[in-house]
Structures are given as C-alpha cells and as structure tokens.
PDB file of C-alpha atoms in Angstrom:
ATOM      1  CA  UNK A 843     132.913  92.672  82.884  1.00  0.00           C
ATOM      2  CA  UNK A 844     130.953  89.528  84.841  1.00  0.00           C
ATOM      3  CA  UNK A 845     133.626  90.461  87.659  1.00  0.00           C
ATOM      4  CA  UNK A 846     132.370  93.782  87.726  1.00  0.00           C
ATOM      5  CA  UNK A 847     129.250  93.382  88.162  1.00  0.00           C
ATOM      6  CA  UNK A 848     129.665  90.552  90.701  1.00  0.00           C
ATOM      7  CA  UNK A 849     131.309  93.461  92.754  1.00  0.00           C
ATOM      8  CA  UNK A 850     128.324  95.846  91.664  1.00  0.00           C
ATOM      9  CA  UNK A 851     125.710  92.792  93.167  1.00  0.00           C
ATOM     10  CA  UNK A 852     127.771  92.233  96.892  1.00  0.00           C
ATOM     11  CA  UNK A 853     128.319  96.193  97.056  1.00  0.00           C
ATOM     12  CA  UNK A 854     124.265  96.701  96.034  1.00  0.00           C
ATOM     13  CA  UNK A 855     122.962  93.492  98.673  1.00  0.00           C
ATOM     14  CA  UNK A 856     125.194  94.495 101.047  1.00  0.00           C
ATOM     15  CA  UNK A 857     123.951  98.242 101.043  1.00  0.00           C
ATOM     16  CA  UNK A 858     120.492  97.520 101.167  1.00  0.00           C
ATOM     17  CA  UNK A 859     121.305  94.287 104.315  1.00  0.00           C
ATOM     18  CA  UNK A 860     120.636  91.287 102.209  1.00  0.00           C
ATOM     19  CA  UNK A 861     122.167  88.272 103.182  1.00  0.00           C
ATOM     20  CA  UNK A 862     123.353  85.816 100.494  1.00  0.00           C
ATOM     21  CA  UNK A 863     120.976  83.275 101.693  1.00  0.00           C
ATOM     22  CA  UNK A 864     118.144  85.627 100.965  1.00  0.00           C
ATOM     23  CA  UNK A 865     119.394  86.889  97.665  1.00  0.00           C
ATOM     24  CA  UNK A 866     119.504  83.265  96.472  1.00  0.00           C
ATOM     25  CA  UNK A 867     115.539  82.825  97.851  1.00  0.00           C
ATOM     26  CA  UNK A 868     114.664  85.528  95.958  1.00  0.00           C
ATOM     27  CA  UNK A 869     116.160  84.180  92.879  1.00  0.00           C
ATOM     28  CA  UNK A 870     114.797  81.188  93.211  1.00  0.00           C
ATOM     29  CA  UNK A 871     118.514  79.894  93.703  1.00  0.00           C
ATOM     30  CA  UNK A 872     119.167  76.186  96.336  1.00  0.00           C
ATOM     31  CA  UNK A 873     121.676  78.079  98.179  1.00  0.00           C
ATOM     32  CA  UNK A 874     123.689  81.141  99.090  1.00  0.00           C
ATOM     33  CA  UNK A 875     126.728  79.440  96.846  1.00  0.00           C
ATOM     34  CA  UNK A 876     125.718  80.107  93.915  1.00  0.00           C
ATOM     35  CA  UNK A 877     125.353  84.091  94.717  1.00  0.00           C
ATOM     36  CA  UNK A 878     128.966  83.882  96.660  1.00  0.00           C
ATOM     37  CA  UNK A 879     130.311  82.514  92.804  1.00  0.00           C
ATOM     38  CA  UNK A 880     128.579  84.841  91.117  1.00  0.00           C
ATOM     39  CA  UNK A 881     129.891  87.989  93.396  1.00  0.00           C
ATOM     40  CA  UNK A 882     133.463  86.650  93.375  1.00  0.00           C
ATOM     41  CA  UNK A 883     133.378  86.651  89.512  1.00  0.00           C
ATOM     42  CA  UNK A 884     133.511  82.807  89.558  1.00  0.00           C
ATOM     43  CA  UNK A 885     129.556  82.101  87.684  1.00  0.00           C
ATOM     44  CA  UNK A 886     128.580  84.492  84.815  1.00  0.00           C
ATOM     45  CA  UNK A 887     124.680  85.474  84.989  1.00  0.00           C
ATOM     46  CA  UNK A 888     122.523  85.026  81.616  1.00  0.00           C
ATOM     47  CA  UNK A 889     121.249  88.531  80.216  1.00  0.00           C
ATOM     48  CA  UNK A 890     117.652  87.318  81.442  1.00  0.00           C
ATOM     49  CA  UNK A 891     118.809  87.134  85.417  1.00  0.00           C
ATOM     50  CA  UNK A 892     120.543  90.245  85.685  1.00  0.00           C
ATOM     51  CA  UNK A 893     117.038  91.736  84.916  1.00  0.00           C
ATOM     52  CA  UNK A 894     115.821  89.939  88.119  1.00  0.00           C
ATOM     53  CA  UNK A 895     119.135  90.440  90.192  1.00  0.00           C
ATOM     54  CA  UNK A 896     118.515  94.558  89.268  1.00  0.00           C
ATOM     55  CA  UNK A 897     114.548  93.936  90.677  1.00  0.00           C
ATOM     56  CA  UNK A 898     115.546  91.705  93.432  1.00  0.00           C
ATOM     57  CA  UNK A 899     117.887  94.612  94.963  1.00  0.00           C
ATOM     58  CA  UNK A 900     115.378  97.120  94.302  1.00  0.00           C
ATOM     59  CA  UNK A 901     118.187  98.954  91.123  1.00  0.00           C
ATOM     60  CA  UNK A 902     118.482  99.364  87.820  1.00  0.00           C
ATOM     61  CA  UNK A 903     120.549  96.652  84.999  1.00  0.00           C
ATOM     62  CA  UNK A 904     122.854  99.913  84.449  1.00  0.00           C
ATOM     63  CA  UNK A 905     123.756  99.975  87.518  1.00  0.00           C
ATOM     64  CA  UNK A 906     124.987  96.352  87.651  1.00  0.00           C
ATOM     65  CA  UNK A 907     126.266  96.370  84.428  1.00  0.00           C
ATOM     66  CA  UNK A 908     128.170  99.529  85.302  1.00  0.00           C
ATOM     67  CA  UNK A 909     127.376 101.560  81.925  1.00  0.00           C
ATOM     68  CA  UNK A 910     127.554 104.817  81.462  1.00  0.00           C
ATOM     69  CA  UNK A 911     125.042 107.193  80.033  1.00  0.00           C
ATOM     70  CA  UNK A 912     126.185 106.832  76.711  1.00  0.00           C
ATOM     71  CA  UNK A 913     125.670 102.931  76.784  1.00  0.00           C
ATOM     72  CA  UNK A 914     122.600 103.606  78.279  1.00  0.00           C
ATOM     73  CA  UNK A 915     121.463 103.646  74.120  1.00  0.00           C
ATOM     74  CA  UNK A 916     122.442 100.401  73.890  1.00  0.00           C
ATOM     75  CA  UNK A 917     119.667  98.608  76.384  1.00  0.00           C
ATOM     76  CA  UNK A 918     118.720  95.533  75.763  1.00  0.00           C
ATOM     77  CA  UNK A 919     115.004  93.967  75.014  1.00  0.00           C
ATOM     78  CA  UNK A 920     114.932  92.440  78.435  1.00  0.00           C
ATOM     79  CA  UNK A 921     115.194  95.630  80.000  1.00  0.00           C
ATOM     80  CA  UNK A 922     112.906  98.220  81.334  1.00  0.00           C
ATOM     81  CA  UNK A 923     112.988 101.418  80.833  1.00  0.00           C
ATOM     82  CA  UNK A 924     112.603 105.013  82.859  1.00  0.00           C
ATOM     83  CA  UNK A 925     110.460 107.407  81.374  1.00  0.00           C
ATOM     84  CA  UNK A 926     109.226 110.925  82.404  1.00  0.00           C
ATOM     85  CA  UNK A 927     106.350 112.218  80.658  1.00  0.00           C
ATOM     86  CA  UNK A 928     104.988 115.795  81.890  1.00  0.00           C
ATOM     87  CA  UNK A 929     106.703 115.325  84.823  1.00  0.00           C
ATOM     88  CA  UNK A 930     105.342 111.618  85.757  1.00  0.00           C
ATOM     89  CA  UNK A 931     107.676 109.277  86.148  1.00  0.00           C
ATOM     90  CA  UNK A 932     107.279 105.656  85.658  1.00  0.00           C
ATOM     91  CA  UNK A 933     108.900 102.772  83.590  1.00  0.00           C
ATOM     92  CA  UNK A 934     107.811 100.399  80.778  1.00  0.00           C
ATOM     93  CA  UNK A 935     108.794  97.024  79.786  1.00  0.00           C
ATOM     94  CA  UNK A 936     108.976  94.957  76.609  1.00  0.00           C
ATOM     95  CA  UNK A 937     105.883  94.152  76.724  1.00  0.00           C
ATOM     96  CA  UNK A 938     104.008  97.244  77.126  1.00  0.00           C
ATOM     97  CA  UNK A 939     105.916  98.832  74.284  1.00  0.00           C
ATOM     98  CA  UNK A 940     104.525  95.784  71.802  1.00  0.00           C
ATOM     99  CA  UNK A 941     100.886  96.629  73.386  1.00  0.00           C
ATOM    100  CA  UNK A 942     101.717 100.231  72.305  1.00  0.00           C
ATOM    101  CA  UNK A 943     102.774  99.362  68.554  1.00  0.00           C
ATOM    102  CA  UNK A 944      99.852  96.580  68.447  1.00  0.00           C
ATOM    103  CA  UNK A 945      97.221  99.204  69.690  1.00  0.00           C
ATOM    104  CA  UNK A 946      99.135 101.910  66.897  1.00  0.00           C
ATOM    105  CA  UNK A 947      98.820  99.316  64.110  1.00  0.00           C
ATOM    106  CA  UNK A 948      94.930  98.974  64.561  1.00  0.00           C
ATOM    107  CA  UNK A 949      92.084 100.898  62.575  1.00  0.00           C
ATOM    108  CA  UNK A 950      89.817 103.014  64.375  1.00  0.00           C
ATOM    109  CA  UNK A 951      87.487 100.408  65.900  1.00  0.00           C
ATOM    110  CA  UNK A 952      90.051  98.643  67.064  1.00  0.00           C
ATOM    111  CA  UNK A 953      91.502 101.205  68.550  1.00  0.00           C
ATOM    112  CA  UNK A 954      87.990 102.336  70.173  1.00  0.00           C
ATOM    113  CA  UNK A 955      87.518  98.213  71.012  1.00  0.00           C
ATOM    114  CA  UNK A 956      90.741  98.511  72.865  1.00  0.00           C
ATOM    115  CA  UNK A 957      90.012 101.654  75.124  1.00  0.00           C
ATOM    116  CA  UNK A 958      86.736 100.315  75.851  1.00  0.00           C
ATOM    117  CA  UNK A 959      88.029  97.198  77.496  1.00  0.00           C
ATOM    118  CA  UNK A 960      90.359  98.848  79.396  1.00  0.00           C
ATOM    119  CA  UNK A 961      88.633 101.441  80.971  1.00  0.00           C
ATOM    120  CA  UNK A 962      86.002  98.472  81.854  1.00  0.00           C
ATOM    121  CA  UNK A 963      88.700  97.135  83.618  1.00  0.00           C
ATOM    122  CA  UNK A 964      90.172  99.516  85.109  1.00  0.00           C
ATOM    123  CA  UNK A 965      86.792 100.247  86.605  1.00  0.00           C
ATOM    124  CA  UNK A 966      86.769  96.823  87.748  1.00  0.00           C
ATOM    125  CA  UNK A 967      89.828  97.131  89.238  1.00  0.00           C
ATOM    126  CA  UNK A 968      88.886 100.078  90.623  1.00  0.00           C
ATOM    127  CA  UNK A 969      85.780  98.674  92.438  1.00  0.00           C
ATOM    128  CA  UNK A 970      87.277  95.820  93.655  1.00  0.00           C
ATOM    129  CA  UNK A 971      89.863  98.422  95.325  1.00  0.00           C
ATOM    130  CA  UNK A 972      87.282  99.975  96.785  1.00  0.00           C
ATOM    131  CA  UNK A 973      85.492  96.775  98.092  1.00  0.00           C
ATOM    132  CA  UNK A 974      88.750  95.676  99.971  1.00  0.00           C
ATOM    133  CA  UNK A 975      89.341  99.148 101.452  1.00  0.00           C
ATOM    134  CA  UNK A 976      85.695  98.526 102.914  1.00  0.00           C
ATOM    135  CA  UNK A 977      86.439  95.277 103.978  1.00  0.00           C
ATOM    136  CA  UNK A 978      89.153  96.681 106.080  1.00  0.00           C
ATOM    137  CA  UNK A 979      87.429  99.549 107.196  1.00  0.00           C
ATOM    138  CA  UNK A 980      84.554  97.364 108.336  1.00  0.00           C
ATOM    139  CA  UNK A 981      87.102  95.019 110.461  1.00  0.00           C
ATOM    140  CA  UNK A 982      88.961  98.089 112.010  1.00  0.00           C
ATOM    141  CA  UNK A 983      85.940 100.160 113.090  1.00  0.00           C
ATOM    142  CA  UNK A 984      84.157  98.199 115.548  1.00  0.00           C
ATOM    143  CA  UNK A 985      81.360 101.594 116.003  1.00  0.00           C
ATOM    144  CA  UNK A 986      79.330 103.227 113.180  1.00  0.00           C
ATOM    145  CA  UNK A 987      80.880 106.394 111.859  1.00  0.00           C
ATOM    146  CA  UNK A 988      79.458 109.988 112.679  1.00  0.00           C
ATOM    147  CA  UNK A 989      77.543 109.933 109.323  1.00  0.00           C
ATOM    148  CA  UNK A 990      75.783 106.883 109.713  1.00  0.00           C
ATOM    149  CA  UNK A 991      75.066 107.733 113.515  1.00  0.00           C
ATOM    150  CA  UNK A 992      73.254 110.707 112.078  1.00  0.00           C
ATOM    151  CA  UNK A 993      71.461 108.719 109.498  1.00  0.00           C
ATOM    152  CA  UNK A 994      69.891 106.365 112.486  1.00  0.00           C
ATOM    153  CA  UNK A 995      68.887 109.220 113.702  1.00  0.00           C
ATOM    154  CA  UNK A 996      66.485 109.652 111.159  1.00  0.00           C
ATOM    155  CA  UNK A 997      63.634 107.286 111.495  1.00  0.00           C
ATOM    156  CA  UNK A 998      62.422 107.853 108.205  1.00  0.00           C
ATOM    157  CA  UNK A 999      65.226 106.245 106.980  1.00  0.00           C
ATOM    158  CA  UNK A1000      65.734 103.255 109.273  1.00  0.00           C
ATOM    159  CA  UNK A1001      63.643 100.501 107.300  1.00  0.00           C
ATOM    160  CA  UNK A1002      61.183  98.943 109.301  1.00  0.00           C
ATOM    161  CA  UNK A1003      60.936  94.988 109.566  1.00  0.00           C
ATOM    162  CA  UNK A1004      57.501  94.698 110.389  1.00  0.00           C
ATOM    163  CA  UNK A1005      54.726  95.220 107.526  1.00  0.00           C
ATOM    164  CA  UNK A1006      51.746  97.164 108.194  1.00  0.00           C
ATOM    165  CA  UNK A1007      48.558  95.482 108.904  1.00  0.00           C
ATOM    166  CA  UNK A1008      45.852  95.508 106.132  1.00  0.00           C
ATOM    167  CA  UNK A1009      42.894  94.238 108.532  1.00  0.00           C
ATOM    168  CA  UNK A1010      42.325  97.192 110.525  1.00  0.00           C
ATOM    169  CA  UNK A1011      41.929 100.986 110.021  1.00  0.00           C
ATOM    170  CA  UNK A1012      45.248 102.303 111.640  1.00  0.00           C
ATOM    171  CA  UNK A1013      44.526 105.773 113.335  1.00  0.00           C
ATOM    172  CA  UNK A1014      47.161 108.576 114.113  1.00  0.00           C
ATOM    173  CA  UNK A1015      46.950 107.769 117.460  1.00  0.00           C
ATOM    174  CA  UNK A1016      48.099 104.131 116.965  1.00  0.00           C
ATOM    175  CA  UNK A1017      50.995 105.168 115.159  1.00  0.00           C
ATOM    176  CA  UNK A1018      52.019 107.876 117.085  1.00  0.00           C
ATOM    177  CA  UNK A1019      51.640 105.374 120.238  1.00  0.00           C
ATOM    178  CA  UNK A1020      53.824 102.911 118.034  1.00  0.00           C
ATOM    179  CA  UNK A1021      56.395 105.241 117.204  1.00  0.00           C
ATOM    180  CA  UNK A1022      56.918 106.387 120.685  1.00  0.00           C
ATOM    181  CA  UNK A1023      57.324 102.863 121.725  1.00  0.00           C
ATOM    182  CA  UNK A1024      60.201 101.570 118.773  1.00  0.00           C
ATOM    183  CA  UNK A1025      62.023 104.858 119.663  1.00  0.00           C
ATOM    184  CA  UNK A1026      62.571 104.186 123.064  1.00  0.00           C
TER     185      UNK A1026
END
C-alpha cells in the first residue's frame, strides 16, 4: 500500500509542476531524497505526514491513500473532512469537531458565553479586515474619490483650523469677506 501511494504522491506533484526539491521545502524535509524514497516505495510516511503531503499538493488523504468510497467510513482522526450543508461546502478538522461536542456539552450560559465571544471576535476580525482593505485603498489611490470630492465641496463640512475671535463683534460683512477669500 506505501508503494501505492508513493505512485499516487509523484503522479499528484508532478500534475500540479512540483519539483521534488520543493515538495521536500514544503515538508519541512533537508532534501529532495527523502521525497524520491518515499515515491519509489523505498520510505513509508507516518499517518500524521500524509495529512500534510494531501495539503501540500493541494488533495485529499483518499486520494493518496487510494480508498474507495466505501473506505472513505473508515477516516482516520488526523483527517479532515468534506462537508456540504445547504449547499455550502467546506471541511472540518479534529479539532473543530471537539469545539462542537465541548460547546454541546455546556449549559445554557455557557453556551450563550461561547457565542458571545465569538461573534466579538469575529467582529474584530472583521474590522481589522476592513482596516487593511483601507490601508490598501489609501496606498493605491493617490486622488480623493468622487464622494469625498463632493464632500469638500461643501464648506460647511470642511472643519476650519482657525478659531473665531472673541474680542471683536464679527459682522456679516466680515465673514462674508472671509469666506470669499478661504474659497478662492
């Protein structure tokens, strides 16, 4: 079976135009030789790197282990798996799943306790999204946009740096005067 899925790993790199040498980077392996052992069937992989071989070349542990659907029951802890819920997609690991029977074994408040902290973090998240997207938007548009061209536009809300003065009785005629001459 570790021959087979050497085969499954050259066929899979090869496909997608991964060198050995880059394979083995990714793996966190010294050198390509290890990868060229492992593909001719010479090194067995533990059950924990074929997990990372599947992510590194972008498929699946079936795949490399070459199961069919009906061993498809059989998946290990280590592995993740597909799910489609009203019609999303998206997979789950080990990990998540114990979240999932943690959260399910908690009373009501800690249930509540739970939800609360994650939306608060999502919404972090969320914002902090949202501050990097302005970031970028900020160094890639050297001119204000339309909208705030429009706001300058609008003297009443352009702040002023000056203050007022407080010593003298300020006609209309003074302001008008200095309004004519900022908007120039």
């Amino acid at each position: 079976m570790m021959a087979n899925i050497g085969k499954r790993i050259k066929e899979k790199r090869e496909a997608i135009g991964m060198t050995q040498e880059e394979l083995a980077i990714a793996l966190g392996y010294k050198n390509k030789s290890t990868i060229a052992k492992i593909e001719n069937g010479t090194n067995d992989i533990v059950q924990s790197k074929v997990v990372e071989f599947a992510n590194a070349l972008s498929t699946t542990v079936p795949y490399l282990m070459s199961w069919d659907e009906e061993d498809l029951t059989q998946i290990t802890p280590v592995e993740t798996f597909g799910l489609n819920i009203l019609g999303t997609d998206f997979t789950i690991n080990p990990s998540e799943i114990e979240h999932i029977k943690k959260y399910r074994s908690l009373d009501s408040f800690g249930q509540e306790t739970v939800s609360y902290l994650l939306d608060r973090e999502t919404t972090r998240v969320q914002e902090i999204a949202k501050q990097e997207k302005r970031i970028i938007k900020l160094k890639t548009e050297p001119h204000p946009s339309e909208k705030e061209q429009t706001l300058l536009k609008k003297p009443h809300l352009i702040p002023r740096a000056s203050h007022e003065r407080t010593d003298l009785n300020v006609t209309k005629e003074m302001k008008d005067y200095d309004d004519a001459f900022f908007d120039e």
